[in-house]
Amino acid sequence: MTPEEFERHRRTVQTPSGPVGYADTGGDGPPVLFLHGLATSGYLWRHVVERLDRRCVVPDLPLHGTTPAAPDQDFSLPGLARFVGDFCDALGLDGFHLVANDTGGAIAQAFAARNAHRLATLTLTNCETHDNLPPRALLPTIMLARAGLLARTAPRMLRNLPRARRQVYGSGYQDVRTLPEDVVRAYLEPVFGTRESARTFERFLLSLHARDLLAIEPDLARLHVPTLIVWGTADKFFSLKWAYWLRDTIPGATKVVELEGAKLFFPDERAADLAAALTAHWAARPGAAL
């Protein structure tokens, strides 16, 4: 699915957390809600969506894609979980399948811990887990944000998209050349397009703390929602051990699907593999395939 095709499903809804831009393919049966992570957008899921014969709902997180961030936006994990809850309330979503990647996976854990009754199933792909927030590989960026230097330098990235693609996304793709430059621009403009937005992104980064993941672990240990874990084995941010940590922590998780050689953004690059795993997961759950 091209970005232009994805945009045909574009909508906006008002929520207590502010306006949210999202894509909604429509259709019957339990919807699928997809959450992306930092410096991407709903576009991450476009190739997965086109392979699923289901209603797919794909919001952009605050400051990402077509969703603006309020000056006082709460970027903490609890705040972002409330954002997801407000969005679901606005659309009347319940009994849905939740699928998440990267920091979207941390948000999904925080949401699921408090809203298990709203979920049909949960699928987590490479994401922050336990105390791996921020992941070690992201620490140089965090240090720049703490010093206020990210906002000074990041807007220049948009002047050279091939270079920005390599610098920002190269470690998250097996072959970053598969990521179109127009998608790179769509990812980076909301977060780095101006110094002001880059300062807001610095605040976003610095609002994410391991303590908020650790605080929900007792709830995760009681989470019986059927949970699938699909993990790229070559991810430098989130190693394979975290997939098995999730499996051993969440009672509803019984299986880890390893994607050999896949990296962080495999939902884009290896969408067929993820779509197949999702379809099998849902089909194995009574009532989930309806």
Short mmCIF file of C-alpha atoms in Angstrom, two decimals:
data_model
loop_
_atom_site.label_atom_id
_atom_site.label_comp_id
_atom_site.label_asym_id
_atom_site.label_seq_id
_atom_site.Cartn_x
_atom_site.Cartn_y
_atom_site.Cartn_z
CA MET A 1 0.00 0.00 0.00
CA THR A 2 1.41 3.37 -0.98
CA PRO A 3 1.12 6.38 1.33
CA GLU A 4 -1.41 7.84 -1.11
CA GLU A 5 -3.57 4.72 -0.84
CA PHE A 6 -3.25 4.77 2.93
CA GLU A 7 -4.36 8.41 2.99
CA ARG A 8 -7.69 7.49 1.41
CA HIS A 9 -8.65 6.07 4.79
CA ARG A 10 -7.59 9.21 6.69
CA ARG A 11 -9.87 10.58 9.42
CA THR A 12 -9.66 12.97 12.38
CA VAL A 13 -11.49 12.65 15.69
CA GLN A 14 -11.70 14.97 18.68
CA THR A 15 -10.82 13.41 22.04
CA PRO A 16 -10.17 14.69 25.59
CA SER A 17 -6.48 14.34 24.71
CA GLY A 18 -6.93 16.58 21.66
CA PRO A 19 -7.47 15.89 17.95
CA VAL A 20 -6.15 12.57 16.67
CA GLY A 21 -5.33 11.80 13.07
CA TYR A 22 -5.88 8.19 12.10
CA ALA A 23 -6.65 5.81 9.27
CA ASP A 24 -9.70 3.54 9.37
CA THR A 25 -10.25 0.97 6.64
CA GLY A 26 -13.78 0.17 7.79
CA GLY A 27 -15.33 -3.28 7.78
CA ASP A 28 -17.11 -5.67 10.08
CA GLY A 29 -15.94 -7.78 13.01
CA PRO A 30 -13.52 -6.94 15.81
CA PRO A 31 -11.23 -4.09 14.70
CA VAL A 32 -7.46 -4.12 14.88
CA LEU A 33 -5.78 -1.14 16.53
CA PHE A 34 -2.13 -0.52 15.59
CA LEU A 35 0.33 1.58 17.63
CA HIS A 36 3.62 2.84 16.19
CA GLY A 37 6.64 4.17 18.05
CA LEU A 38 9.00 7.14 18.01
CA ALA A 39 9.72 9.09 14.82
CA THR A 40 7.43 6.98 12.66
CA SER A 41 3.65 7.17 12.15
CA GLY A 42 0.70 5.06 11.09
CA TYR A 43 2.49 4.63 7.76
CA LEU A 44 4.59 1.97 9.48
CA TRP A 45 1.61 -0.39 9.28
CA ARG A 46 0.46 0.32 5.72
CA HIS A 47 1.77 -2.95 4.24
CA VAL A 48 0.33 -5.01 7.10
CA VAL A 49 -3.07 -3.34 6.77
CA GLU A 50 -3.34 -4.17 3.08
CA ARG A 51 -2.81 -7.87 3.85
CA LEU A 52 -5.61 -8.13 6.43
CA ASP A 53 -9.26 -8.61 5.61
CA ARG A 54 -10.37 -6.72 8.73
CA ARG A 55 -11.20 -3.26 9.94
CA CYS A 56 -7.83 -1.68 10.73
CA VAL A 57 -7.64 1.47 12.84
CA VAL A 58 -4.25 3.21 12.83
CA PRO A 59 -3.80 6.36 14.93
CA ASP A 60 -0.80 8.65 14.88
CA LEU A 61 0.68 9.35 18.31
CA PRO A 62 0.88 12.98 19.50
CA LEU A 63 3.51 14.98 17.58
CA HIS A 64 3.63 12.24 14.93
CA GLY A 65 1.98 11.98 11.54
CA THR A 66 -1.19 14.06 11.49
CA THR A 67 -1.74 14.25 15.27
CA PRO A 68 -0.59 17.51 16.86
CA ALA A 69 0.78 17.77 20.37
CA ALA A 70 -0.69 20.21 22.85
CA PRO A 71 1.76 22.49 24.69
CA ASP A 72 1.07 20.56 27.89
CA GLN A 73 0.80 17.12 26.26
CA ASP A 74 1.52 14.31 28.70
CA PHE A 75 4.17 12.16 27.01
CA SER A 76 4.68 9.77 29.92
CA LEU A 77 3.66 6.15 29.42
CA PRO A 78 0.59 6.55 31.64
CA GLY A 79 -0.31 9.72 29.75
CA LEU A 80 0.08 8.03 26.36
CA ALA A 81 -1.98 5.05 27.57
CA ARG A 82 -4.73 7.55 28.49
CA PHE A 83 -4.37 9.03 25.00
CA VAL A 84 -5.07 5.57 23.55
CA GLY A 85 -8.02 5.11 25.88
CA ASP A 86 -9.49 8.49 24.94
CA PHE A 87 -9.10 7.62 21.26
CA CYS A 88 -10.81 4.27 21.72
CA ASP A 89 -13.64 5.94 23.66
CA ALA A 90 -14.12 8.51 20.89
CA LEU A 91 -14.50 5.74 18.28
CA GLY A 92 -16.41 3.37 20.56
CA LEU A 93 -13.74 0.68 20.23
CA ASP A 94 -14.00 -2.36 22.50
CA GLY A 95 -13.20 -6.03 22.05
CA PHE A 96 -10.41 -5.12 19.63
CA HIS A 97 -7.06 -6.64 18.72
CA LEU A 98 -4.12 -4.46 19.77
CA VAL A 99 -0.86 -4.65 17.79
CA ALA A 100 2.17 -2.53 18.65
CA ASN A 101 5.81 -1.86 17.79
CA ASP A 102 8.69 0.05 19.37
CA THR A 103 7.53 2.60 21.98
CA GLY A 104 4.01 1.79 20.85
CA GLY A 105 4.64 -1.58 22.48
CA ALA A 106 5.45 0.06 25.80
CA ILE A 107 2.27 2.14 25.50
CA ALA A 108 0.32 -1.01 24.64
CA GLN A 109 1.60 -2.73 27.77
CA ALA A 110 0.57 0.25 29.89
CA PHE A 111 -2.85 0.31 28.24
CA ALA A 112 -3.41 -3.45 28.47
CA ALA A 113 -2.39 -3.52 32.14
CA ARG A 114 -5.34 -1.28 33.00
CA ASN A 115 -7.77 -2.18 30.20
CA ALA A 116 -7.58 -5.94 29.70
CA HIS A 117 -11.39 -6.07 29.49
CA ARG A 118 -11.29 -4.02 26.29
CA LEU A 119 -8.97 -6.37 24.38
CA ALA A 120 -9.67 -9.46 22.31
CA THR A 121 -5.96 -10.16 21.81
CA LEU A 122 -2.61 -8.41 22.18
CA THR A 123 0.40 -8.63 19.87
CA LEU A 124 3.74 -7.13 20.82
CA THR A 125 6.65 -6.74 18.44
CA ASN A 126 10.12 -5.41 19.28
CA CYS A 127 9.57 -2.82 22.02
CA GLU A 128 10.67 -1.45 25.38
CA THR A 129 10.25 -4.02 28.14
CA HIS A 130 10.90 -4.19 31.91
CA ASP A 131 13.75 -1.75 32.61
CA ASN A 132 14.97 -1.46 29.00
CA LEU A 133 13.75 2.13 28.67
CA PRO A 134 15.51 3.88 27.14
CA PRO A 135 17.38 1.11 25.33
CA ARG A 136 21.13 1.47 25.51
CA ALA A 137 21.45 2.08 21.77
CA LEU A 138 19.26 5.17 22.12
CA LEU A 139 21.29 6.74 24.93
CA PRO A 140 23.37 9.05 22.65
CA THR A 141 20.13 10.58 21.39
CA ILE A 142 18.82 10.90 24.93
CA MET A 143 21.99 12.70 25.98
CA LEU A 144 21.59 15.16 23.09
CA ALA A 145 18.00 15.77 24.15
CA ARG A 146 19.02 16.40 27.77
CA ALA A 147 21.56 18.95 26.61
CA GLY A 148 19.05 20.62 24.28
CA LEU A 149 21.27 19.86 21.31
CA LEU A 150 18.84 17.64 19.41
CA ALA A 151 16.56 20.59 18.71
CA ARG A 152 19.50 22.60 17.35
CA THR A 153 20.71 20.01 14.89
CA ALA A 154 17.76 17.75 13.99
CA PRO A 155 15.88 20.17 11.67
CA ARG A 156 18.85 20.10 9.29
CA MET A 157 18.19 16.42 8.61
CA LEU A 158 15.34 17.28 6.27
CA ARG A 159 17.77 18.96 3.88
CA ASN A 160 19.23 15.61 2.89
CA LEU A 161 16.64 12.82 3.02
CA PRO A 162 18.91 9.95 1.87
CA ARG A 163 21.34 10.83 4.63
CA ALA A 164 18.55 11.25 7.18
CA ARG A 165 17.10 7.89 6.18
CA ARG A 166 20.45 6.22 6.79
CA GLN A 167 21.17 8.03 10.06
CA VAL A 168 17.75 7.74 11.70
CA TYR A 169 16.40 4.47 10.32
CA GLY A 170 19.42 2.57 9.02
CA SER A 171 19.85 0.49 12.16
CA GLY A 172 16.15 -0.41 12.22
CA TYR A 173 15.93 -1.91 8.72
CA GLN A 174 17.60 -4.87 7.11
CA ASP A 175 17.77 -2.75 3.94
CA VAL A 176 16.85 0.86 4.65
CA ARG A 177 16.67 1.56 0.92
CA THR A 178 13.24 -0.09 0.99
CA LEU A 179 11.99 2.92 2.99
CA PRO A 180 10.78 5.54 0.49
CA GLU A 181 12.10 9.06 0.89
CA ASP A 182 8.59 10.51 0.95
CA VAL A 183 7.84 8.33 3.99
CA VAL A 184 11.07 9.50 5.63
CA ARG A 185 9.90 13.08 5.15
CA ALA A 186 6.43 12.24 6.51
CA TYR A 187 8.06 10.66 9.58
CA LEU A 188 10.56 13.43 10.29
CA GLU A 189 8.70 16.67 9.49
CA PRO A 190 6.31 16.50 12.47
CA VAL A 191 9.09 15.83 14.99
CA PHE A 192 12.07 17.65 13.45
CA GLY A 193 10.57 20.05 10.92
CA THR A 194 11.07 23.10 13.16
CA ARG A 195 13.16 23.86 16.19
CA GLU A 196 9.96 24.15 18.21
CA SER A 197 8.73 20.69 17.22
CA ALA A 198 12.21 19.28 17.87
CA ARG A 199 12.15 20.78 21.37
CA THR A 200 8.79 19.12 21.93
CA PHE A 201 10.26 15.84 20.71
CA GLU A 202 13.09 16.27 23.21
CA ARG A 203 10.45 16.55 25.93
CA PHE A 204 8.73 13.44 24.55
CA LEU A 205 11.96 11.45 24.78
CA LEU A 206 12.72 12.65 28.28
CA SER A 207 9.21 11.85 29.53
CA LEU A 208 9.65 8.10 29.00
CA HIS A 209 10.92 6.31 32.10
CA ALA A 210 11.56 2.68 33.01
CA ARG A 211 9.82 3.25 36.34
CA ASP A 212 6.48 3.48 34.53
CA LEU A 213 7.02 0.08 32.91
CA LEU A 214 8.19 -1.44 36.18
CA ALA A 215 5.09 -0.09 37.93
CA ILE A 216 2.74 -2.12 35.70
CA GLU A 217 4.54 -5.46 36.03
CA PRO A 218 2.15 -6.77 38.72
CA ASP A 219 -0.72 -6.10 36.29
CA LEU A 220 1.14 -7.74 33.40
CA ALA A 221 1.63 -10.79 35.61
CA ARG A 222 -2.18 -11.03 35.81
CA LEU A 223 -2.84 -10.33 32.13
CA HIS A 224 -4.66 -13.30 30.63
CA VAL A 225 -5.45 -11.63 27.31
CA PRO A 226 -4.24 -13.97 24.53
CA THR A 227 -0.87 -12.47 23.65
CA LEU A 228 1.37 -13.10 20.67
CA ILE A 229 4.99 -11.96 20.61
CA VAL A 230 6.66 -11.51 17.23
CA TRP A 231 10.31 -10.48 17.44
CA GLY A 232 13.03 -9.61 14.98
CA THR A 233 16.21 -11.39 16.03
CA ALA A 234 18.70 -8.80 14.71
CA ASP A 235 17.41 -5.73 16.56
CA LYS A 236 20.14 -3.75 18.36
CA PHE A 237 17.58 -1.84 20.44
CA PHE A 238 15.49 -4.73 21.76
CA SER A 239 17.27 -8.06 21.95
CA LEU A 240 15.51 -11.40 21.71
CA LYS A 241 15.74 -12.01 25.46
CA TRP A 242 13.00 -9.41 25.98
CA ALA A 243 10.57 -11.40 23.85
CA TYR A 244 10.95 -14.35 26.19
CA TRP A 245 10.75 -12.08 29.22
CA LEU A 246 7.33 -10.98 27.99
CA ARG A 247 6.30 -14.58 27.32
CA ASP A 248 7.31 -15.63 30.82
CA THR A 249 5.70 -12.60 32.49
CA ILE A 250 2.30 -12.37 30.76
CA PRO A 251 0.10 -15.41 31.55
CA GLY A 252 -1.81 -14.98 28.31
CA ALA A 253 1.38 -15.23 26.24
CA THR A 254 2.24 -18.71 25.06
CA LYS A 255 4.30 -18.22 21.94
CA VAL A 256 7.20 -16.23 20.53
CA VAL A 257 7.50 -16.05 16.76
CA GLU A 258 11.12 -15.29 15.86
CA LEU A 259 11.79 -13.52 12.56
CA GLU A 260 15.36 -14.38 11.71
CA GLY A 261 17.43 -11.36 10.71
CA ALA A 262 14.57 -8.91 11.15
CA LYS A 263 15.15 -5.56 12.82
CA LEU A 264 13.05 -3.03 14.71
CA PHE A 265 10.87 -1.80 11.86
CA PHE A 266 10.07 -5.20 10.39
CA PRO A 267 6.29 -4.44 10.38
CA ASP A 268 7.12 -2.29 7.36
CA GLU A 269 9.88 -4.34 5.82
CA ARG A 270 8.48 -7.83 6.49
CA ALA A 271 4.77 -7.14 6.62
CA ALA A 272 3.83 -10.47 5.03
CA ASP A 273 5.50 -12.38 7.87
CA LEU A 274 3.73 -10.32 10.52
CA ALA A 275 0.35 -10.51 8.79
CA ALA A 276 0.63 -14.30 8.61
CA ALA A 277 1.49 -14.53 12.31
CA LEU A 278 -1.41 -12.24 13.23
CA THR A 279 -3.90 -14.18 11.15
CA ALA A 280 -2.82 -17.46 12.75
CA HIS A 281 -2.97 -15.93 16.23
CA TRP A 282 -6.49 -14.65 15.77
CA ALA A 283 -7.72 -17.84 14.13
CA ALA A 284 -6.50 -19.87 17.11
CA ARG A 285 -8.55 -17.81 19.59
CA PRO A 286 -12.24 -18.72 19.92
CA GLY A 287 -14.29 -15.88 18.53
CA ALA A 288 -11.26 -13.80 17.57
CA ALA A 289 -11.49 -14.62 13.88
CA LEU A 290 -15.04 -13.29 13.57
#
